[in-house]
CSV table of C-alpha atoms in Angstrom, one decimal:
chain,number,residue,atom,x,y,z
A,108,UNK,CA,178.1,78.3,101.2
A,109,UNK,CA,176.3,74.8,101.1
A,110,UNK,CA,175.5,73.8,104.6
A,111,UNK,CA,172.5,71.7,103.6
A,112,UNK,CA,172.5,68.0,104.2
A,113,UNK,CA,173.0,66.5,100.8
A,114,UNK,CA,170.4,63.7,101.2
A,115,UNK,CA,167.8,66.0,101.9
A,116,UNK,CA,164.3,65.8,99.2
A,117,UNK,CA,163.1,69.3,99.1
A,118,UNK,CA,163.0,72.5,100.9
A,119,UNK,CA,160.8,72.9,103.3
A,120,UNK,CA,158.5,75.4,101.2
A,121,UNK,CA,158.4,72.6,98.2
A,122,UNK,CA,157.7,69.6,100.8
A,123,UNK,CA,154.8,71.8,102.1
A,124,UNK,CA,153.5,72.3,98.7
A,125,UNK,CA,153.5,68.3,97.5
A,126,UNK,CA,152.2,67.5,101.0
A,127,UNK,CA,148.8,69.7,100.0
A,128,UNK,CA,149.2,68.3,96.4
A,129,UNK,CA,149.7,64.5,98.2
A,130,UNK,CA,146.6,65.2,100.6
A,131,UNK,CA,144.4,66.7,97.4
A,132,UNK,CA,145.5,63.2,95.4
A,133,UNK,CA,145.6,60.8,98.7
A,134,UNK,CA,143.6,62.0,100.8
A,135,UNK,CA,146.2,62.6,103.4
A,136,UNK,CA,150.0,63.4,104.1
A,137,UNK,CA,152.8,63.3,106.8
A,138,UNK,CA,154.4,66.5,108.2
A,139,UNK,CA,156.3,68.4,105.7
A,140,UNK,CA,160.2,67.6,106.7
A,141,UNK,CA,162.5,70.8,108.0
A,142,UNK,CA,164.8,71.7,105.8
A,143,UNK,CA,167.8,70.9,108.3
A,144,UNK,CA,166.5,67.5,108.4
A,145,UNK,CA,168.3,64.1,106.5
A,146,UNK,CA,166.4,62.3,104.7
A,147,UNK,CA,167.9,59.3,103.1
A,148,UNK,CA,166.6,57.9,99.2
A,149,UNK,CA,166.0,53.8,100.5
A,150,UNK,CA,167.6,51.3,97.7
A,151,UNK,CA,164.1,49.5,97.4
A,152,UNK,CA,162.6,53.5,95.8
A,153,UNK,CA,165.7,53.0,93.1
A,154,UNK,CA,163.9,52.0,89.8
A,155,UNK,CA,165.5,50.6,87.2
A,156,UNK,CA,163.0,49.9,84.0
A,157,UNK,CA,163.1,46.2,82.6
A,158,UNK,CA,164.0,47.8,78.9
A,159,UNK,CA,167.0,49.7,80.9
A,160,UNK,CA,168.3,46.4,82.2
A,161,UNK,CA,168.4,44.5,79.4
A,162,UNK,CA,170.1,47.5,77.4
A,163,UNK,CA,172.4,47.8,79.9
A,164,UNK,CA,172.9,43.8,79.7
A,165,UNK,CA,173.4,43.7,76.1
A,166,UNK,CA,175.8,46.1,76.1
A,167,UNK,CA,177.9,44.6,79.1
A,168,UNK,CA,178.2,41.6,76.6
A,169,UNK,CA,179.4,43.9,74.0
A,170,UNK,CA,182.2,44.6,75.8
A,171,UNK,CA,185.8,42.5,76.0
A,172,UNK,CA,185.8,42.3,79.5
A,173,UNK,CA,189.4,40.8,80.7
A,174,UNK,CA,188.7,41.9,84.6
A,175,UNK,CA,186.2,43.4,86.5
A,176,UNK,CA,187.0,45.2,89.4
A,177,UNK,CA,184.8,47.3,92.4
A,178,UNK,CA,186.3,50.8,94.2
A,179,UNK,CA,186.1,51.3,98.2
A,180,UNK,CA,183.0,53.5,97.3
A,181,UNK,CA,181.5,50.4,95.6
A,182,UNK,CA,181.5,51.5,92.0
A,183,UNK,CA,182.0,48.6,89.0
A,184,UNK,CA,184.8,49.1,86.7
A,185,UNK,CA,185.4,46.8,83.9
A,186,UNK,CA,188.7,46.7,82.2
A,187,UNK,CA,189.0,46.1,78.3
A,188,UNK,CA,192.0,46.2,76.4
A,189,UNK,CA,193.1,49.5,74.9
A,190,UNK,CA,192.7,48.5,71.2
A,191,UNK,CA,189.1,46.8,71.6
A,192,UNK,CA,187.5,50.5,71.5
A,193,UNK,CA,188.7,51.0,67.9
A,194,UNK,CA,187.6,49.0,64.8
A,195,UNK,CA,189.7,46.1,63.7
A,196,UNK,CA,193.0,47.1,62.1
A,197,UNK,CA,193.1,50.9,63.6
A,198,UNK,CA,195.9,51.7,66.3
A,199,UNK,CA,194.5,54.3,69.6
A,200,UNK,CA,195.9,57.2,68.5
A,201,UNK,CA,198.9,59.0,69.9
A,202,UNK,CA,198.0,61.4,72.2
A,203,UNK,CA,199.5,65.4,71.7
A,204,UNK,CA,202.2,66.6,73.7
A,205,UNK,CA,201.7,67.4,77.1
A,206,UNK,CA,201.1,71.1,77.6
A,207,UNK,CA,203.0,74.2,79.6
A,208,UNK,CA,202.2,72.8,83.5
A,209,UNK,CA,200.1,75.0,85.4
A,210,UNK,CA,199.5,75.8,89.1
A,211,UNK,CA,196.7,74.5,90.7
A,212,UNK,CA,195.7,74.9,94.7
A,213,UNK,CA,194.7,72.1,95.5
A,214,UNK,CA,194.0,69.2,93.5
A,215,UNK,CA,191.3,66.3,94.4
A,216,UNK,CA,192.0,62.5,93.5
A,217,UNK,CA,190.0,59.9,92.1
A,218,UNK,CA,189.6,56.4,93.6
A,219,UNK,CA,192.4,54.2,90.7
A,220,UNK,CA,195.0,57.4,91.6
A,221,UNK,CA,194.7,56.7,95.7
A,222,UNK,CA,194.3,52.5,95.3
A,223,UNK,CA,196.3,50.8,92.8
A,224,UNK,CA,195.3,47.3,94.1
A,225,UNK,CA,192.2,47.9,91.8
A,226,UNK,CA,193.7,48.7,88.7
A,227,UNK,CA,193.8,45.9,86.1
A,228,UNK,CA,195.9,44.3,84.1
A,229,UNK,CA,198.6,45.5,82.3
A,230,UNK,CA,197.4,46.8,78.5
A,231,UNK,CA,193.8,47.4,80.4
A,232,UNK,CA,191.7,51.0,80.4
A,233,UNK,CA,189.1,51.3,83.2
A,234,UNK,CA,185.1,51.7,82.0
A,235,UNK,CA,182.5,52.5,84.7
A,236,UNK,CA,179.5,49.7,84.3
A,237,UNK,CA,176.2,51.3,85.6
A,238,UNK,CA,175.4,49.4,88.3
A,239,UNK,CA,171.7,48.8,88.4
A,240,UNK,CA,171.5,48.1,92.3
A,241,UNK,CA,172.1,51.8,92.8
A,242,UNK,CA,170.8,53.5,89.5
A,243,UNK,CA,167.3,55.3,88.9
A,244,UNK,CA,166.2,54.8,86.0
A,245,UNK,CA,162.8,54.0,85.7
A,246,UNK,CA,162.0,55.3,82.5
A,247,UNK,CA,162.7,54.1,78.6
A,248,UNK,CA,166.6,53.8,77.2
A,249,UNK,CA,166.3,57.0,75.5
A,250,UNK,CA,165.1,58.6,78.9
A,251,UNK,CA,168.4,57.0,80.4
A,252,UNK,CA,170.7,57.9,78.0
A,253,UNK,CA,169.5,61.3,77.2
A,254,UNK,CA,171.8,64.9,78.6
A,255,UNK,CA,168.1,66.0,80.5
A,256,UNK,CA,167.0,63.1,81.7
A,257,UNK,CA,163.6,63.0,79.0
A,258,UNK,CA,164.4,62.1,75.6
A,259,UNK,CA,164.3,64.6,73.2
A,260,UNK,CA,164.6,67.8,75.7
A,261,UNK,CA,167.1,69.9,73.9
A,262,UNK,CA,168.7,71.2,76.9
A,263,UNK,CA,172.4,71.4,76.9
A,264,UNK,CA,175.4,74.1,76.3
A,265,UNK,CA,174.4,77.5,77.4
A,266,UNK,CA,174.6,79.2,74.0
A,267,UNK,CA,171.5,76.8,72.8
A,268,UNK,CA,169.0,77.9,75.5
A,269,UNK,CA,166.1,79.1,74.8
A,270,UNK,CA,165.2,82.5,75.8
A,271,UNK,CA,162.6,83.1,77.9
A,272,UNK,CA,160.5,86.3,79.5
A,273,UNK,CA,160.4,85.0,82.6
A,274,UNK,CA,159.0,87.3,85.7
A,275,UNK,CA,161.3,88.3,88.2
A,276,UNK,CA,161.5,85.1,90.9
A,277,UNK,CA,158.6,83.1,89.3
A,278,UNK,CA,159.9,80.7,87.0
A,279,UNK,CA,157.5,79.0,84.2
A,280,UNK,CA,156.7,75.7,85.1
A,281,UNK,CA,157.3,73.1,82.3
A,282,UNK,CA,155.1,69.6,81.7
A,283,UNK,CA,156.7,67.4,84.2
A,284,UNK,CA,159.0,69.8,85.3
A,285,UNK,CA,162.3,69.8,83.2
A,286,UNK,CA,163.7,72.8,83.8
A,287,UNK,CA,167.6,73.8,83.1
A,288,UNK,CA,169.0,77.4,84.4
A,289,UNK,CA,172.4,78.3,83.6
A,290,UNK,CA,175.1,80.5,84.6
A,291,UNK,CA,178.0,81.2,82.2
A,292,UNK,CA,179.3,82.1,79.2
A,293,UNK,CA,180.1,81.6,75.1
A,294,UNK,CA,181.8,82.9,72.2
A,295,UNK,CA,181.2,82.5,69.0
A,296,UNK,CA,184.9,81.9,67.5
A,297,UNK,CA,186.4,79.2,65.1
A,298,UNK,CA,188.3,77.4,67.5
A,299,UNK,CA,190.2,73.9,68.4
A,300,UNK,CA,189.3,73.5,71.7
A,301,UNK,CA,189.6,74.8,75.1
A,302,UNK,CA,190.8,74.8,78.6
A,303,UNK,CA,189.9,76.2,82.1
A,304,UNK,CA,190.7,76.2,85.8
A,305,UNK,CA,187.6,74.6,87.6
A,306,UNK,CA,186.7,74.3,91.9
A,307,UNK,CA,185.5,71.4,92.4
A,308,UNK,CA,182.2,71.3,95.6
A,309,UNK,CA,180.0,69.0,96.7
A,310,UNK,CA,176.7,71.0,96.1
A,311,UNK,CA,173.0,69.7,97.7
A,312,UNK,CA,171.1,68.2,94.7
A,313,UNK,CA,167.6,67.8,95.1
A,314,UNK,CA,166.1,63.9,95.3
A,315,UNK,CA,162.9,62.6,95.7
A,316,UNK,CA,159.1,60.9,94.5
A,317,UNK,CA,158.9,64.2,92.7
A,318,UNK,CA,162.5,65.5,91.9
A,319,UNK,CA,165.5,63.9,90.4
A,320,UNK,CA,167.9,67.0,89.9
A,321,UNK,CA,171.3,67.3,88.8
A,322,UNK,CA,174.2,69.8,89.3
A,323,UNK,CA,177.3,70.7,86.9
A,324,UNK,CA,180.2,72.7,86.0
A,325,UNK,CA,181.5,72.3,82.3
A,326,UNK,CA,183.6,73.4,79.4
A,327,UNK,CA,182.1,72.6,75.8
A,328,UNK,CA,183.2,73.2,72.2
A,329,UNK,CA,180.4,73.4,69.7
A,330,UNK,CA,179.4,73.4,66.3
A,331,UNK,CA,176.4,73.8,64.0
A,332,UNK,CA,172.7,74.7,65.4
A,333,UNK,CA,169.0,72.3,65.9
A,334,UNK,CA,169.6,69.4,65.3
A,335,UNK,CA,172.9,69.5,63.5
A,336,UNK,CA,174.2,70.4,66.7
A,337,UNK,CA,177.3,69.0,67.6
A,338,UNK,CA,179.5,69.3,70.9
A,339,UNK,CA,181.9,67.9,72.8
A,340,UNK,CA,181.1,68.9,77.2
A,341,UNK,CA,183.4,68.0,80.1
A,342,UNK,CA,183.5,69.0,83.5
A,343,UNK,CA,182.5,67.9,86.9
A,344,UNK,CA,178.9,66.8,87.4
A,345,UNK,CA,176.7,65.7,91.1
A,346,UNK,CA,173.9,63.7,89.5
A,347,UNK,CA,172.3,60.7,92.3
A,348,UNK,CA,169.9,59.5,89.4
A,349,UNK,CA,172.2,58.5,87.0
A,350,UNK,CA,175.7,57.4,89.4
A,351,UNK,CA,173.3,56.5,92.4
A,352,UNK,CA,175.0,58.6,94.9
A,353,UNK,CA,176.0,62.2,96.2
A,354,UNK,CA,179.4,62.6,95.0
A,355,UNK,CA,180.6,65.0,91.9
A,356,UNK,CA,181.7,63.1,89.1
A,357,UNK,CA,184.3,63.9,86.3
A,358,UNK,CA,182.0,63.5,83.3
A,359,UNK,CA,181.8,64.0,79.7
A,360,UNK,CA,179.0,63.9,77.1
A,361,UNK,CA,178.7,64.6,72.9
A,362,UNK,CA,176.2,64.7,71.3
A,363,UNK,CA,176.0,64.7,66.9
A,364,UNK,CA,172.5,66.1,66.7
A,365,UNK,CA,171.5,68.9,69.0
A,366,UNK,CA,169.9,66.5,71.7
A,367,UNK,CA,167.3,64.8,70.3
A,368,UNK,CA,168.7,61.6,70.2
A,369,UNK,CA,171.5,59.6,71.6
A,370,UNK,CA,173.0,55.8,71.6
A,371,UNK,CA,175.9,54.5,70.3
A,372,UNK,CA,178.1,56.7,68.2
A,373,UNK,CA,174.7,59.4,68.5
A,374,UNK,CA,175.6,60.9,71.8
A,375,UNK,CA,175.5,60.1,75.8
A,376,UNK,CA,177.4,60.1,79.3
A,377,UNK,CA,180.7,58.9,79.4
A,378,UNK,CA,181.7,55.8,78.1
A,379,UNK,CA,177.9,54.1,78.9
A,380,UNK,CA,177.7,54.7,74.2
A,381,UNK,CA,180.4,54.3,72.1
A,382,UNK,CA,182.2,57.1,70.8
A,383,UNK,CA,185.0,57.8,73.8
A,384,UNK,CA,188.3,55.9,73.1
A,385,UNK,CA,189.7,55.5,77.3
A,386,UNK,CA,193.3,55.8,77.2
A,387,UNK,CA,194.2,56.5,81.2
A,388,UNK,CA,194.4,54.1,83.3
A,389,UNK,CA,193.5,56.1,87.1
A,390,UNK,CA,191.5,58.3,85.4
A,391,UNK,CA,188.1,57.8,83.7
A,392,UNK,CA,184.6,59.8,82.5
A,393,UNK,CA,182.2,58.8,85.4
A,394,UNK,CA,185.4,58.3,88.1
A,395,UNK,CA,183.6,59.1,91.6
A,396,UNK,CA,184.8,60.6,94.3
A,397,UNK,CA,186.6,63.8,93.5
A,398,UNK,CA,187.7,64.2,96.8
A,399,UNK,CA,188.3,66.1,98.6
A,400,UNK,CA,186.1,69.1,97.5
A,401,UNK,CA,186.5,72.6,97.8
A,402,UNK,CA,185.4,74.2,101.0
A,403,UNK,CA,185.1,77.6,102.6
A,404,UNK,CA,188.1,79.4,102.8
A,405,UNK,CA,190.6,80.5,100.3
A,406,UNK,CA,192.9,77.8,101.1
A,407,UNK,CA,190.3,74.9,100.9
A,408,UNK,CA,189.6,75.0,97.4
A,409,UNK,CA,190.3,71.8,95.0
A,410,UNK,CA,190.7,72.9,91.3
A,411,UNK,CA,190.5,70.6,88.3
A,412,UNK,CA,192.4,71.7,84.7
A,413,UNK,CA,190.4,70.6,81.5
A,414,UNK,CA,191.2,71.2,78.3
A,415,UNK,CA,189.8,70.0,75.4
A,416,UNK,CA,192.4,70.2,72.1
A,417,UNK,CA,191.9,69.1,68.9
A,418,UNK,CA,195.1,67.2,67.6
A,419,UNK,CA,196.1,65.4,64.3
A,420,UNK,CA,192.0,64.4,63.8
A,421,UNK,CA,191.1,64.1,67.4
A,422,UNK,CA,189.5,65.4,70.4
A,423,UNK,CA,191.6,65.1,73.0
A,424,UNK,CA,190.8,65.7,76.5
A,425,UNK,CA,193.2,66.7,79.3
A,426,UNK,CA,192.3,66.5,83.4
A,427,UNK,CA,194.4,67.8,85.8
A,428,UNK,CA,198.0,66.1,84.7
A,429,UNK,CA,197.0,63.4,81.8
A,430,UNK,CA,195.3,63.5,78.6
A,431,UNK,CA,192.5,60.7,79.3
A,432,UNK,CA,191.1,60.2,76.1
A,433,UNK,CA,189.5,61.4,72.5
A,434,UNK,CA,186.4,61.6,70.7
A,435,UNK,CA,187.7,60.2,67.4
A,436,UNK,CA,186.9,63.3,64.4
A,437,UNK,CA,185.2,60.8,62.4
A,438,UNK,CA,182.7,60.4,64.7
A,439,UNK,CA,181.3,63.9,64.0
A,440,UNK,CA,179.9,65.5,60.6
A,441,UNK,CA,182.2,67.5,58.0
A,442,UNK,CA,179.4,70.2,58.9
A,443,UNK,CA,180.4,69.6,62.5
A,444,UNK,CA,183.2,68.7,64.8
A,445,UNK,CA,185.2,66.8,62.7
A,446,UNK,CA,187.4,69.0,61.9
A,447,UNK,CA,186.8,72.3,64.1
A,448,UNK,CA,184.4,74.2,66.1
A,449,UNK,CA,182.2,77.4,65.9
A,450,UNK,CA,181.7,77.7,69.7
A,451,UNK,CA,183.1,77.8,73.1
A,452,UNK,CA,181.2,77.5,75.8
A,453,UNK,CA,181.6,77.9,79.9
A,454,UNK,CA,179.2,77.3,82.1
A,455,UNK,CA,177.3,76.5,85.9
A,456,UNK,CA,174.1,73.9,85.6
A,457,UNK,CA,171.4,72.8,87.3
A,458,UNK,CA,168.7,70.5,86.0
A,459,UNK,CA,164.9,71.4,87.6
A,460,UNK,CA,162.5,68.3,87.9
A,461,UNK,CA,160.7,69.9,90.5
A,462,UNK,CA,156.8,70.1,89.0
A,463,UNK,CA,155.7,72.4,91.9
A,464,UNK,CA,158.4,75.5,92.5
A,465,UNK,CA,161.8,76.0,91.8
A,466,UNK,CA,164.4,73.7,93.0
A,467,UNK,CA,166.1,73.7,96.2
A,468,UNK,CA,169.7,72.3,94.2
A,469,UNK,CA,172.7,74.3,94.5
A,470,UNK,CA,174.5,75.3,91.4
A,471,UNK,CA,178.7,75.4,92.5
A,472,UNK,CA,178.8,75.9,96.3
A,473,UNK,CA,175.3,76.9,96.7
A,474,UNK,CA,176.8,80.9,97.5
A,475,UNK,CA,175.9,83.5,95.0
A,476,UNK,CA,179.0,84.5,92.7
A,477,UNK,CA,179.1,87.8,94.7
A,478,UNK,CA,180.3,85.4,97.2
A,479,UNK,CA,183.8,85.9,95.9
A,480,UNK,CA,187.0,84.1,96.1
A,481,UNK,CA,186.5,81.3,99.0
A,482,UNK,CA,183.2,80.7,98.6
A,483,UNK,CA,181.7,80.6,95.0
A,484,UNK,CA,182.4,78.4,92.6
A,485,UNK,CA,184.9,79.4,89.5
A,486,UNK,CA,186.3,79.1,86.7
A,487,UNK,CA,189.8,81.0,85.9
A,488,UNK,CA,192.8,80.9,82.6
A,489,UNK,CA,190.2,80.2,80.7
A,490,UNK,CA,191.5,80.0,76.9
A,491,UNK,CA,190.5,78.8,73.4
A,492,UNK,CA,192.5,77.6,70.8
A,493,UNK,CA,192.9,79.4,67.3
A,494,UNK,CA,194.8,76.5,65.5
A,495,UNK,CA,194.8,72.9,65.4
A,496,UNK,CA,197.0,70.8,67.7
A,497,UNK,CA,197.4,72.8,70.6
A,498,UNK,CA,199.1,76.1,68.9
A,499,UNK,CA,197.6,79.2,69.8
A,500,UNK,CA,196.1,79.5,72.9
A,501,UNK,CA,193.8,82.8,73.0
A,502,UNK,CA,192.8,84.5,75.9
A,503,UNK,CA,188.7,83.7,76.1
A,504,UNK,CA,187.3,87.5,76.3
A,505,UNK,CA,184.1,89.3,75.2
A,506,UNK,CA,181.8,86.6,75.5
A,507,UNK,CA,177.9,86.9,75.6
A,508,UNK,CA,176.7,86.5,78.9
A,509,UNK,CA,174.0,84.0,79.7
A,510,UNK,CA,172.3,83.8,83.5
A,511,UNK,CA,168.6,81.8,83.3
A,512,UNK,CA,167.5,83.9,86.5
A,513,UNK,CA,169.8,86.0,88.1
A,514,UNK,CA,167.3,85.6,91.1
A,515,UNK,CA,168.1,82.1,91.8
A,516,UNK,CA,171.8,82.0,90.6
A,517,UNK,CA,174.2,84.5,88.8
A,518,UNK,CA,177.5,85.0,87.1
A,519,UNK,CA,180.0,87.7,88.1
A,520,UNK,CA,182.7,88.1,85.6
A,521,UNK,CA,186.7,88.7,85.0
A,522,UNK,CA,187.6,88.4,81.6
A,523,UNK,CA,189.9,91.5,80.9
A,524,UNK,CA,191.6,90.5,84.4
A,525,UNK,CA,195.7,91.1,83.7
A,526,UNK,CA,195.8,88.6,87.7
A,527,UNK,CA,198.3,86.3,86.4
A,528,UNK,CA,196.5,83.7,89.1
A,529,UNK,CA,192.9,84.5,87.4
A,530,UNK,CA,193.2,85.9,83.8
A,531,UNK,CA,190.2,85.1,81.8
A,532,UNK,CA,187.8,84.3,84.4
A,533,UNK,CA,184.1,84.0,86.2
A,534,UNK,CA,182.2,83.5,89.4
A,535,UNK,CA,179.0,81.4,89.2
A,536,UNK,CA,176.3,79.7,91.2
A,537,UNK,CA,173.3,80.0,93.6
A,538,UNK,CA,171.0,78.4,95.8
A,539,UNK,CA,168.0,78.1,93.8
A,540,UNK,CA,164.8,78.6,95.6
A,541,UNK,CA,164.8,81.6,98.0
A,542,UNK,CA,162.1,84.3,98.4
A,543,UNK,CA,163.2,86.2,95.3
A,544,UNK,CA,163.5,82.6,93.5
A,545,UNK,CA,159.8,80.9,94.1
């Protein structure tokens, strides 16, 4: 379970260790901080590069802005009308049927669901604007915009990683510290999309000088390999960096060439690059606040349903009650996602910037899968789908396994379960640095 205050930097092993590397630099350094004890990231340490700002201007005035509107947790959303995300001439397309209902535990809300008075006006979707007071982002656009954090890092779905021969507990320290471990699962399969049961938790991510982690859980279809790479990722995401606060996030990303670069119609986050088409109105990629989040205890857990399903062209993406919106299937390559996928792919997250030992960052809860039912994070009715618009669903089983260091976090799995509650599913997360983790 996570009972780590989530504003703390670092452990207290890793504060020791830049404290020596701080003194060896400096000359000198305060007391390495507890790790039970809070300490807060102050708004003036937020960095936000001039070539980030004036992107993120330029793009602002790219957009038909009708009304502009800011949540009780003091996010910016601006509302465009519908039809100004597709070219001149094109109609939004109709979305699929909705699909057999399915019973979830509990069920977290976003800010729009719980306060209509800051929903716009009528023929209006919601876009989250990046708000540079509370962004860091001190780096260049591509840094910004990329999946890792540092442009041209090809980390991403689980299947993609590269293997390494790591020790046991010593992980391989990378220049500047960019590490990604995963937890999860994929299968190689033509497919046309797929859907899964997620918990949702607030896990402790790592922030500081040195460290500017992240934390997810996602579902992703894929197709092709390098840089032909092309995917479509959704899930729920607790990234301080790149929203400029604790919360998890409902997210999405695509990118059409394996990582190495994205922009508009190339890849990114949410709607901050064209591609996405927003067609909910209480519901949007980047939406803070899923809350509340799953606790300890079987009845405290909150459970998101995504599904991603390819229908008449499109990639259409379903949370929880609503489809939300598509990835058109002429944004992608014939050799790609524009018509269907070679991959599924499931999996826990955590991005490593720590330069000096592994991170502190939970992945899920922060419990070890073995933690079980009430206190690891899962995923469960985990499916794929063998034909186009929505037709059949296929039981996800016999995947290839894929845990970075079992050490730090692991992956215990359930997909021959008959449960009808569970059915394909998988326990998943960790607490990162321990004394088997270092």
């Amino acid at each position: 379970m996570n009972t780590r205050p989530l504003s703390r930097y670092t452990s207290l092993a890793t504060s020791a260790a830049l404290c020596g590397l701080v003194a060896t630099l400096l000359g000198g350094c305060g007391e390495a901080q507890p790790d039970d004890v809070s300490i807060e990231r102050n708004p003036e340490e937020r960095q936000v590069s001039q070539e980030v700002a004036d992107w993120l201007e330029t793009r602002q005035r790219g957009l038909q802005v009708v009304a502009t509107t800011r949540t009780r947790s003091g996010q910016i959303v601006d509302w465009v009308p519908i039809e100004s995300q597709v070219p001149p001439g094109e109609s939004v397309a109709t979305p699929p049927p909705a699909p057999p209902a399915r019973a979830l535990l509990n069920v977290p809300t976003t800010e729009l669901e719980a306060d209509t008075e800051e929903r716009g006006p009528a023929g209006t979707v919601p876009l989250l604007r990046p708000d540079v007071e509370r962004i860091h982002a001190p780096g260049s656009v591509a840094d910004f915009l990329s999946r890792s954090g540092r442009a041209g890092v090809p980390n991403g779905v689980i299947w993609q990683e590269q293997e390494k021969e790591d020790s046991p507990g010593i992980k391989p320290r990378v220049s500047g510290g960019n590490e990604r471990f995963y937890a999860g699962s994929f299968k190689s399969v033509t497919n046309y999309g797929v859907d899964a049961i997620v918990n949702v938790w607030n896990p402790f991510v790592e922030q500081g000088f040195f460290t500017n982690d992240m934390s997810l859980a996602q579902i992703a279809v894929t197709r092709g390999s390098n840089e032909t790479l092309q995917t479509i990722e959704a899930g729920w995401q607790e990234d301080p960096k790149r929203y400029g606060d604790g919360n998890p996030r409902f997210f999405i990303y695509y990118t059409r060439n394996g990582y190495t670069m994205d922009g508009h119609n190339l890849g990114g986050y949410n709607s901050v690059v064209t591609g996405w088409v927003q067609t909910s109105t209480t519901v949007f990629p980047g939406s803070v606040a899923l809350s509340p989040t799953s606790t300890v205890g079987v009845a405290n857990q909150y459970e998101i349903w995504l599904t991603w399903q390819y229908f008449n062209g499109n990639w259409w993406l379903w949370y929880i009650n609503q489809w939300v919106g598509y990835y058109p299937g002429t944004l992608f390559d014939t050799t790609g996602l524009q018509s269907q996928a070679s991959h599924v792919a499931v999996q826990g997250e955590v991005a490593d910037s720590n330069i000096i030992s592994t991170t502190s960052t939970d992945m899920g809860s922060g419990s070890f899968a073995s933690a079980g039912f009430g206190a690891a994070a899962y995923m469960r009715q985990i499916n794929y789908f063998a034909a186009a618009n929505g037709l059949s669903p296929t039981k996800y089983t016999s995947p290839t396994l894929k845990v970075t260091n079992s050490n730090c976090y692991d992956h215990v799995s359930g997909f021959s379960s008959t449960d009808p509650f569970w059915l394909s599913h998988f326990f998943f997360g960790g607490p990162g640095h321990n004394p088997s983790c270092l």
